[in-house]
């Protein structure tokens, strides 16, 4: 077996560390013993972008990606969106950006140099709060799911008032897409309560010893806000 090496550590604002690990040609970003993402299993990160963009209407002027990660979501968004779309990437941990231009540069290619991309070293929550009706889609992959596992402050994104803030940051017909390592019916209830129509998709994990899937929620802000909200919760496999 090839040895597993810790390449670098990144301090998370507010406490804790992310670790960049390498095993042969494979890389992973970990929080403690939990792998957050890996270079060998990236279908769900790509699907976060492709599924969200597939739900968008004709207006695709500006989107927000929360979490730079290994660049798979950004790459899928760049491939699917027109040259006129502005893509804002909010990344809280500066060292993750350093990894993107260093040991993980081969995964990013020229993504960060694309003229459509602007990088904000900020908490994505703050970008959302500062951008009323500022985005046609918001894609979030900043934690393992809607419970603030990595950083308790992430709960602000997933609580009732946080979801209302995200709803306000979307233009009519806008899409909120959220990546999660697990299902959460209570979170779906909060999305519906915030005014969204909700769909979801399951993406099978690659190379897992036991059957495993990730969940992507797709929450749509109506084109026209009406009294009452349709509760759509279909489940599709990808």
PDB file of C-alpha atoms in Angstrom:
ATOM      1  CA  UNK A   1       0.000   0.000   0.000  1.00  0.00           C
ATOM      2  CA  UNK A   2       1.151   3.511  -0.779  1.00  0.00           C
ATOM      3  CA  UNK A   3       1.847   5.670   2.277  1.00  0.00           C
ATOM      4  CA  UNK A   4      -0.612   8.400   3.270  1.00  0.00           C
ATOM      5  CA  UNK A   5       1.121  11.731   3.822  1.00  0.00           C
ATOM      6  CA  UNK A   6      -0.091  14.937   5.389  1.00  0.00           C
ATOM      7  CA  UNK A   7       0.949  17.643   2.927  1.00  0.00           C
ATOM      8  CA  UNK A   8      -0.286  20.726   4.733  1.00  0.00           C
ATOM      9  CA  UNK A   9      -2.697  22.070   7.357  1.00  0.00           C
ATOM     10  CA  UNK A  10      -5.035  25.052   7.116  1.00  0.00           C
ATOM     11  CA  UNK A  11      -6.418  26.941  10.095  1.00  0.00           C
ATOM     12  CA  UNK A  12     -10.183  27.486   9.989  1.00  0.00           C
ATOM     13  CA  UNK A  13     -11.282  30.919  11.223  1.00  0.00           C
ATOM     14  CA  UNK A  14     -12.935  30.361  14.563  1.00  0.00           C
ATOM     15  CA  UNK A  15     -10.979  27.187  15.338  1.00  0.00           C
ATOM     16  CA  UNK A  16     -10.024  23.804  13.924  1.00  0.00           C
ATOM     17  CA  UNK A  17      -7.901  22.718  10.992  1.00  0.00           C
ATOM     18  CA  UNK A  18      -8.274  21.230   7.550  1.00  0.00           C
ATOM     19  CA  UNK A  19      -5.618  18.749   6.439  1.00  0.00           C
ATOM     20  CA  UNK A  20      -4.462  18.170   2.893  1.00  0.00           C
ATOM     21  CA  UNK A  21      -3.556  14.502   2.535  1.00  0.00           C
ATOM     22  CA  UNK A  22      -1.898  12.608  -0.302  1.00  0.00           C
ATOM     23  CA  UNK A  23      -1.740   8.905  -1.166  1.00  0.00           C
ATOM     24  CA  UNK A  24       0.125   8.319  -4.414  1.00  0.00           C
ATOM     25  CA  UNK A  25      -1.615  10.495  -7.018  1.00  0.00           C
ATOM     26  CA  UNK A  26      -4.775  10.888  -4.917  1.00  0.00           C
ATOM     27  CA  UNK A  27      -5.468  13.873  -2.656  1.00  0.00           C
ATOM     28  CA  UNK A  28      -8.064  14.476   0.024  1.00  0.00           C
ATOM     29  CA  UNK A  29      -9.091  17.312   2.308  1.00  0.00           C
ATOM     30  CA  UNK A  30      -9.935  16.152   5.811  1.00  0.00           C
ATOM     31  CA  UNK A  31     -11.366  17.566   8.982  1.00  0.00           C
ATOM     32  CA  UNK A  32      -9.974  15.375  11.735  1.00  0.00           C
ATOM     33  CA  UNK A  33     -10.614  11.777  10.678  1.00  0.00           C
ATOM     34  CA  UNK A  34     -13.426  12.731   8.287  1.00  0.00           C
ATOM     35  CA  UNK A  35     -12.733  13.161   4.594  1.00  0.00           C
ATOM     36  CA  UNK A  36     -14.576  16.169   3.209  1.00  0.00           C
ATOM     37  CA  UNK A  37     -13.607  15.644  -0.419  1.00  0.00           C
ATOM     38  CA  UNK A  38     -11.205  13.600  -2.475  1.00  0.00           C
ATOM     39  CA  UNK A  39      -9.692  13.791  -5.932  1.00  0.00           C
ATOM     40  CA  UNK A  40     -10.862  10.249  -6.725  1.00  0.00           C
ATOM     41  CA  UNK A  41     -14.562  10.792  -5.906  1.00  0.00           C
ATOM     42  CA  UNK A  42     -15.854  14.022  -7.398  1.00  0.00           C
ATOM     43  CA  UNK A  43     -19.068  13.163  -9.275  1.00  0.00           C
ATOM     44  CA  UNK A  44     -21.271  14.727  -6.606  1.00  0.00           C
ATOM     45  CA  UNK A  45     -19.282  17.979  -6.576  1.00  0.00           C
ATOM     46  CA  UNK A  46     -19.702  18.254 -10.353  1.00  0.00           C
ATOM     47  CA  UNK A  47     -23.380  17.364 -10.053  1.00  0.00           C
ATOM     48  CA  UNK A  48     -23.887  20.218  -7.581  1.00  0.00           C
ATOM     49  CA  UNK A  49     -23.208  22.585 -10.483  1.00  0.00           C
ATOM     50  CA  UNK A  50     -24.746  20.667 -13.367  1.00  0.00           C
ATOM     51  CA  UNK A  51     -28.022  19.916 -11.560  1.00  0.00           C
ATOM     52  CA  UNK A  52     -28.392  23.498 -10.338  1.00  0.00           C
ATOM     53  CA  UNK A  53     -27.677  24.955 -13.763  1.00  0.00           C
ATOM     54  CA  UNK A  54     -30.169  22.537 -15.287  1.00  0.00           C
ATOM     55  CA  UNK A  55     -32.877  23.985 -13.012  1.00  0.00           C
ATOM     56  CA  UNK A  56     -32.042  27.609 -13.797  1.00  0.00           C
ATOM     57  CA  UNK A  57     -34.202  29.717 -16.047  1.00  0.00           C
ATOM     58  CA  UNK A  58     -32.912  31.724 -19.019  1.00  0.00           C
ATOM     59  CA  UNK A  59     -31.347  34.365 -16.780  1.00  0.00           C
ATOM     60  CA  UNK A  60     -27.819  33.248 -15.899  1.00  0.00           C
ATOM     61  CA  UNK A  61     -26.061  36.509 -15.207  1.00  0.00           C
ATOM     62  CA  UNK A  62     -24.403  35.798 -11.833  1.00  0.00           C
ATOM     63  CA  UNK A  63     -23.965  32.788  -9.569  1.00  0.00           C
ATOM     64  CA  UNK A  64     -22.311  32.222  -6.198  1.00  0.00           C
ATOM     65  CA  UNK A  65     -20.322  29.132  -5.240  1.00  0.00           C
ATOM     66  CA  UNK A  66     -19.724  28.684  -1.520  1.00  0.00           C
ATOM     67  CA  UNK A  67     -16.550  26.649  -0.979  1.00  0.00           C
ATOM     68  CA  UNK A  68     -13.633  26.349  -3.415  1.00  0.00           C
ATOM     69  CA  UNK A  69     -12.695  22.803  -2.428  1.00  0.00           C
ATOM     70  CA  UNK A  70     -10.770  21.016  -5.168  1.00  0.00           C
ATOM     71  CA  UNK A  71     -12.388  23.029  -7.940  1.00  0.00           C
ATOM     72  CA  UNK A  72     -14.721  20.361  -9.317  1.00  0.00           C
ATOM     73  CA  UNK A  73     -17.913  22.373  -8.798  1.00  0.00           C
ATOM     74  CA  UNK A  74     -16.292  25.471 -10.278  1.00  0.00           C
ATOM     75  CA  UNK A  75     -15.028  23.518 -13.283  1.00  0.00           C
ATOM     76  CA  UNK A  76     -18.468  22.035 -13.970  1.00  0.00           C
ATOM     77  CA  UNK A  77     -20.061  25.482 -13.704  1.00  0.00           C
ATOM     78  CA  UNK A  78     -17.554  26.999 -16.128  1.00  0.00           C
ATOM     79  CA  UNK A  79     -18.209  24.211 -18.627  1.00  0.00           C
ATOM     80  CA  UNK A  80     -21.990  24.645 -18.483  1.00  0.00           C
ATOM     81  CA  UNK A  81     -22.442  28.419 -18.276  1.00  0.00           C
ATOM     82  CA  UNK A  82     -22.091  31.005 -21.045  1.00  0.00           C
ATOM     83  CA  UNK A  83     -19.204  33.429 -21.310  1.00  0.00           C
ATOM     84  CA  UNK A  84     -21.469  36.208 -20.014  1.00  0.00           C
ATOM     85  CA  UNK A  85     -22.031  34.616 -16.580  1.00  0.00           C
ATOM     86  CA  UNK A  86     -20.121  36.059 -13.625  1.00  0.00           C
ATOM     87  CA  UNK A  87     -19.131  33.397 -11.073  1.00  0.00           C
ATOM     88  CA  UNK A  88     -18.297  34.491  -7.535  1.00  0.00           C
ATOM     89  CA  UNK A  89     -16.474  31.899  -5.402  1.00  0.00           C
ATOM     90  CA  UNK A  90     -16.517  32.534  -1.643  1.00  0.00           C
ATOM     91  CA  UNK A  91     -13.812  30.666   0.289  1.00  0.00           C
ATOM     92  CA  UNK A  92     -13.349  31.184   4.014  1.00  0.00           C
ATOM     93  CA  UNK A  93      -9.916  29.545   4.402  1.00  0.00           C
ATOM     94  CA  UNK A  94      -7.102  31.371   2.555  1.00  0.00           C
ATOM     95  CA  UNK A  95      -4.830  28.318   2.576  1.00  0.00           C
ATOM     96  CA  UNK A  96      -7.345  26.408   0.443  1.00  0.00           C
ATOM     97  CA  UNK A  97      -6.707  28.994  -2.283  1.00  0.00           C
ATOM     98  CA  UNK A  98      -2.961  28.446  -1.832  1.00  0.00           C
ATOM     99  CA  UNK A  99      -3.504  24.717  -2.370  1.00  0.00           C
ATOM    100  CA  UNK A 100      -5.430  25.478  -5.572  1.00  0.00           C
ATOM    101  CA  UNK A 101      -2.365  27.166  -7.058  1.00  0.00           C
ATOM    102  CA  UNK A 102       0.122  24.739  -5.472  1.00  0.00           C
ATOM    103  CA  UNK A 103      -0.271  20.989  -4.824  1.00  0.00           C
ATOM    104  CA  UNK A 104      -3.782  20.885  -6.343  1.00  0.00           C
ATOM    105  CA  UNK A 105      -3.036  23.081  -9.361  1.00  0.00           C
ATOM    106  CA  UNK A 106      -3.288  20.078 -11.702  1.00  0.00           C
ATOM    107  CA  UNK A 107      -6.938  19.623 -10.622  1.00  0.00           C
ATOM    108  CA  UNK A 108      -7.847  23.280 -11.141  1.00  0.00           C
ATOM    109  CA  UNK A 109      -6.192  23.814 -14.498  1.00  0.00           C
ATOM    110  CA  UNK A 110      -7.008  27.384 -15.551  1.00  0.00           C
ATOM    111  CA  UNK A 111     -10.287  27.707 -13.638  1.00  0.00           C
ATOM    112  CA  UNK A 112      -9.184  30.544 -11.373  1.00  0.00           C
ATOM    113  CA  UNK A 113      -7.740  32.476 -14.316  1.00  0.00           C
ATOM    114  CA  UNK A 114     -11.030  32.388 -16.223  1.00  0.00           C
ATOM    115  CA  UNK A 115     -12.260  35.996 -16.623  1.00  0.00           C
ATOM    116  CA  UNK A 116     -15.730  34.970 -15.460  1.00  0.00           C
ATOM    117  CA  UNK A 117     -14.416  34.023 -12.010  1.00  0.00           C
ATOM    118  CA  UNK A 118     -13.903  36.315  -9.046  1.00  0.00           C
ATOM    119  CA  UNK A 119     -12.658  34.984  -5.714  1.00  0.00           C
ATOM    120  CA  UNK A 120     -13.842  36.373  -2.372  1.00  0.00           C
ATOM    121  CA  UNK A 121     -11.914  35.309   0.740  1.00  0.00           C
ATOM    122  CA  UNK A 122     -14.998  35.673   2.902  1.00  0.00           C
ATOM    123  CA  UNK A 123     -17.626  33.707   4.758  1.00  0.00           C
ATOM    124  CA  UNK A 124     -20.245  32.860   2.130  1.00  0.00           C
ATOM    125  CA  UNK A 125     -22.933  33.782   4.668  1.00  0.00           C
ATOM    126  CA  UNK A 126     -21.660  37.378   4.622  1.00  0.00           C
ATOM    127  CA  UNK A 127     -21.647  37.472   0.818  1.00  0.00           C
ATOM    128  CA  UNK A 128     -25.263  36.279   0.823  1.00  0.00           C
ATOM    129  CA  UNK A 129     -26.363  38.851   3.401  1.00  0.00           C
ATOM    130  CA  UNK A 130     -24.719  41.643   1.404  1.00  0.00           C
ATOM    131  CA  UNK A 131     -26.369  40.654  -1.918  1.00  0.00           C
ATOM    132  CA  UNK A 132     -30.172  41.089  -1.954  1.00  0.00           C
ATOM    133  CA  UNK A 133     -31.450  39.616  -5.239  1.00  0.00           C
ATOM    134  CA  UNK A 134     -27.822  39.424  -6.318  1.00  0.00           C
ATOM    135  CA  UNK A 135     -27.630  35.905  -7.752  1.00  0.00           C
ATOM    136  CA  UNK A 136     -29.418  33.601 -10.174  1.00  0.00           C
ATOM    137  CA  UNK A 137     -28.024  30.551  -8.351  1.00  0.00           C
ATOM    138  CA  UNK A 138     -26.239  29.860  -5.076  1.00  0.00           C
ATOM    139  CA  UNK A 139     -24.292  26.593  -4.736  1.00  0.00           C
ATOM    140  CA  UNK A 140     -23.175  25.597  -1.237  1.00  0.00           C
ATOM    141  CA  UNK A 141     -20.588  22.953  -0.346  1.00  0.00           C
ATOM    142  CA  UNK A 142     -19.090  24.361   2.842  1.00  0.00           C
ATOM    143  CA  UNK A 143     -19.776  21.549   5.303  1.00  0.00           C
ATOM    144  CA  UNK A 144     -20.673  17.846   5.486  1.00  0.00           C
ATOM    145  CA  UNK A 145     -24.358  18.733   5.612  1.00  0.00           C
ATOM    146  CA  UNK A 146     -26.810  21.196   7.127  1.00  0.00           C
ATOM    147  CA  UNK A 147     -25.613  20.982  10.717  1.00  0.00           C
ATOM    148  CA  UNK A 148     -22.478  23.125  11.016  1.00  0.00           C
ATOM    149  CA  UNK A 149     -20.259  20.057  11.569  1.00  0.00           C
ATOM    150  CA  UNK A 150     -16.976  21.693  10.549  1.00  0.00           C
ATOM    151  CA  UNK A 151     -17.739  25.151  11.862  1.00  0.00           C
ATOM    152  CA  UNK A 152     -20.670  25.912  14.192  1.00  0.00           C
ATOM    153  CA  UNK A 153     -21.134  29.310  12.514  1.00  0.00           C
ATOM    154  CA  UNK A 154     -22.220  27.439   9.374  1.00  0.00           C
ATOM    155  CA  UNK A 155     -25.517  26.805  11.163  1.00  0.00           C
ATOM    156  CA  UNK A 156     -26.386  30.348  10.095  1.00  0.00           C
ATOM    157  CA  UNK A 157     -26.699  29.075   6.533  1.00  0.00           C
ATOM    158  CA  UNK A 158     -29.096  26.266   7.385  1.00  0.00           C
ATOM    159  CA  UNK A 159     -31.356  27.686  10.090  1.00  0.00           C
ATOM    160  CA  UNK A 160     -34.751  29.222   9.309  1.00  0.00           C
ATOM    161  CA  UNK A 161     -33.584  32.832   9.190  1.00  0.00           C
ATOM    162  CA  UNK A 162     -30.446  31.891   7.270  1.00  0.00           C
ATOM    163  CA  UNK A 163     -32.494  30.214   4.574  1.00  0.00           C
ATOM    164  CA  UNK A 164     -34.740  33.256   4.378  1.00  0.00           C
ATOM    165  CA  UNK A 165     -31.632  35.384   3.844  1.00  0.00           C
ATOM    166  CA  UNK A 166     -30.533  33.100   1.017  1.00  0.00           C
ATOM    167  CA  UNK A 167     -34.026  33.256  -0.471  1.00  0.00           C
ATOM    168  CA  UNK A 168     -33.734  37.052  -0.451  1.00  0.00           C
ATOM    169  CA  UNK A 169     -30.302  36.878  -2.155  1.00  0.00           C
ATOM    170  CA  UNK A 170     -31.766  34.974  -5.111  1.00  0.00           C
ATOM    171  CA  UNK A 171     -33.517  36.608  -8.007  1.00  0.00           C
ATOM    172  CA  UNK A 172     -37.007  35.291  -8.918  1.00  0.00           C
ATOM    173  CA  UNK A 173     -36.622  31.807 -10.396  1.00  0.00           C
ATOM    174  CA  UNK A 174     -33.202  31.428  -8.746  1.00  0.00           C
ATOM    175  CA  UNK A 175     -31.794  28.114  -7.524  1.00  0.00           C
ATOM    176  CA  UNK A 176     -30.206  27.197  -4.197  1.00  0.00           C
ATOM    177  CA  UNK A 177     -28.215  23.944  -4.424  1.00  0.00           C
ATOM    178  CA  UNK A 178     -26.741  22.342  -1.301  1.00  0.00           C
ATOM    179  CA  UNK A 179     -24.374  19.348  -1.099  1.00  0.00           C
ATOM    180  CA  UNK A 180     -24.681  16.948   1.841  1.00  0.00           C
ATOM    181  CA  UNK A 181     -23.174  13.641   2.912  1.00  0.00           C
ATOM    182  CA  UNK A 182     -26.551  12.540   4.304  1.00  0.00           C
ATOM    183  CA  UNK A 183     -30.327  12.972   4.060  1.00  0.00           C
ATOM    184  CA  UNK A 184     -32.212  15.307   6.401  1.00  0.00           C
ATOM    185  CA  UNK A 185     -36.017  15.526   6.208  1.00  0.00           C
ATOM    186  CA  UNK A 186     -36.088  18.279   8.813  1.00  0.00           C
ATOM    187  CA  UNK A 187     -33.879  20.435   6.625  1.00  0.00           C
ATOM    188  CA  UNK A 188     -36.240  19.924   3.696  1.00  0.00           C
ATOM    189  CA  UNK A 189     -39.045  21.204   5.934  1.00  0.00           C
ATOM    190  CA  UNK A 190     -37.005  24.345   6.654  1.00  0.00           C
ATOM    191  CA  UNK A 191     -36.386  24.920   2.953  1.00  0.00           C
ATOM    192  CA  UNK A 192     -40.098  24.653   2.221  1.00  0.00           C
ATOM    193  CA  UNK A 193     -40.875  26.935   5.153  1.00  0.00           C
ATOM    194  CA  UNK A 194     -38.523  29.560   3.707  1.00  0.00           C
ATOM    195  CA  UNK A 195     -40.574  29.637   0.505  1.00  0.00           C
ATOM    196  CA  UNK A 196     -38.664  27.253  -1.763  1.00  0.00           C
ATOM    197  CA  UNK A 197     -39.973  24.454  -3.928  1.00  0.00           C
ATOM    198  CA  UNK A 198     -37.630  21.534  -3.194  1.00  0.00           C
ATOM    199  CA  UNK A 199     -36.252  18.717  -5.304  1.00  0.00           C
ATOM    200  CA  UNK A 200     -33.354  16.394  -4.481  1.00  0.00           C
ATOM    201  CA  UNK A 201     -30.939  13.994  -6.112  1.00  0.00           C
ATOM    202  CA  UNK A 202     -28.861  11.101  -4.826  1.00  0.00           C
ATOM    203  CA  UNK A 203     -25.367  10.682  -6.228  1.00  0.00           C
ATOM    204  CA  UNK A 204     -23.629   7.367  -5.602  1.00  0.00           C
ATOM    205  CA  UNK A 205     -20.196   7.512  -4.003  1.00  0.00           C
ATOM    206  CA  UNK A 206     -17.316   6.160  -6.084  1.00  0.00           C
ATOM    207  CA  UNK A 207     -15.046   3.483  -4.659  1.00  0.00           C
ATOM    208  CA  UNK A 208     -16.877   3.134  -1.337  1.00  0.00           C
ATOM    209  CA  UNK A 209     -16.568  -0.281   0.331  1.00  0.00           C
ATOM    210  CA  UNK A 210     -20.226  -0.149   1.308  1.00  0.00           C
ATOM    211  CA  UNK A 211     -23.124   1.385  -0.661  1.00  0.00           C
ATOM    212  CA  UNK A 212     -23.094   5.113  -0.004  1.00  0.00           C
ATOM    213  CA  UNK A 213     -24.637   8.164  -1.560  1.00  0.00           C
ATOM    214  CA  UNK A 214     -24.553  11.927  -1.294  1.00  0.00           C
ATOM    215  CA  UNK A 215     -27.584  14.202  -1.364  1.00  0.00           C
ATOM    216  CA  UNK A 216     -27.994  17.394  -3.338  1.00  0.00           C
ATOM    217  CA  UNK A 217     -31.001  19.564  -2.538  1.00  0.00           C
ATOM    218  CA  UNK A 218     -32.281  21.862  -5.271  1.00  0.00           C
ATOM    219  CA  UNK A 219     -34.448  24.622  -3.844  1.00  0.00           C
ATOM    220  CA  UNK A 220     -36.182  26.905  -6.337  1.00  0.00           C
ATOM    221  CA  UNK A 221     -37.390  30.428  -5.612  1.00  0.00           C
ATOM    222  CA  UNK A 222     -40.646  30.946  -7.525  1.00  0.00           C
ATOM    223  CA  UNK A 223     -40.648  33.280 -10.526  1.00  0.00           C
ATOM    224  CA  UNK A 224     -43.709  34.895  -8.982  1.00  0.00           C
ATOM    225  CA  UNK A 225     -44.249  34.721  -5.227  1.00  0.00           C
ATOM    226  CA  UNK A 226     -47.776  33.493  -4.445  1.00  0.00           C
ATOM    227  CA  UNK A 227     -49.635  32.715  -1.256  1.00  0.00           C
ATOM    228  CA  UNK A 228     -48.714  29.200  -0.170  1.00  0.00           C
ATOM    229  CA  UNK A 229     -45.851  27.153  -1.601  1.00  0.00           C
ATOM    230  CA  UNK A 230     -45.971  23.895  -3.488  1.00  0.00           C
ATOM    231  CA  UNK A 231     -44.073  21.212  -1.609  1.00  0.00           C
ATOM    232  CA  UNK A 232     -42.226  19.263  -4.300  1.00  0.00           C
ATOM    233  CA  UNK A 233     -39.856  16.644  -2.937  1.00  0.00           C
ATOM    234  CA  UNK A 234     -39.022  14.229  -5.739  1.00  0.00           C
ATOM    235  CA  UNK A 235     -35.976  11.985  -5.438  1.00  0.00           C
ATOM    236  CA  UNK A 236     -33.893  11.124  -8.478  1.00  0.00           C
ATOM    237  CA  UNK A 237     -30.848   8.906  -8.803  1.00  0.00           C
ATOM    238  CA  UNK A 238     -27.833   9.936 -10.810  1.00  0.00           C
TER     239      UNK A 238
END
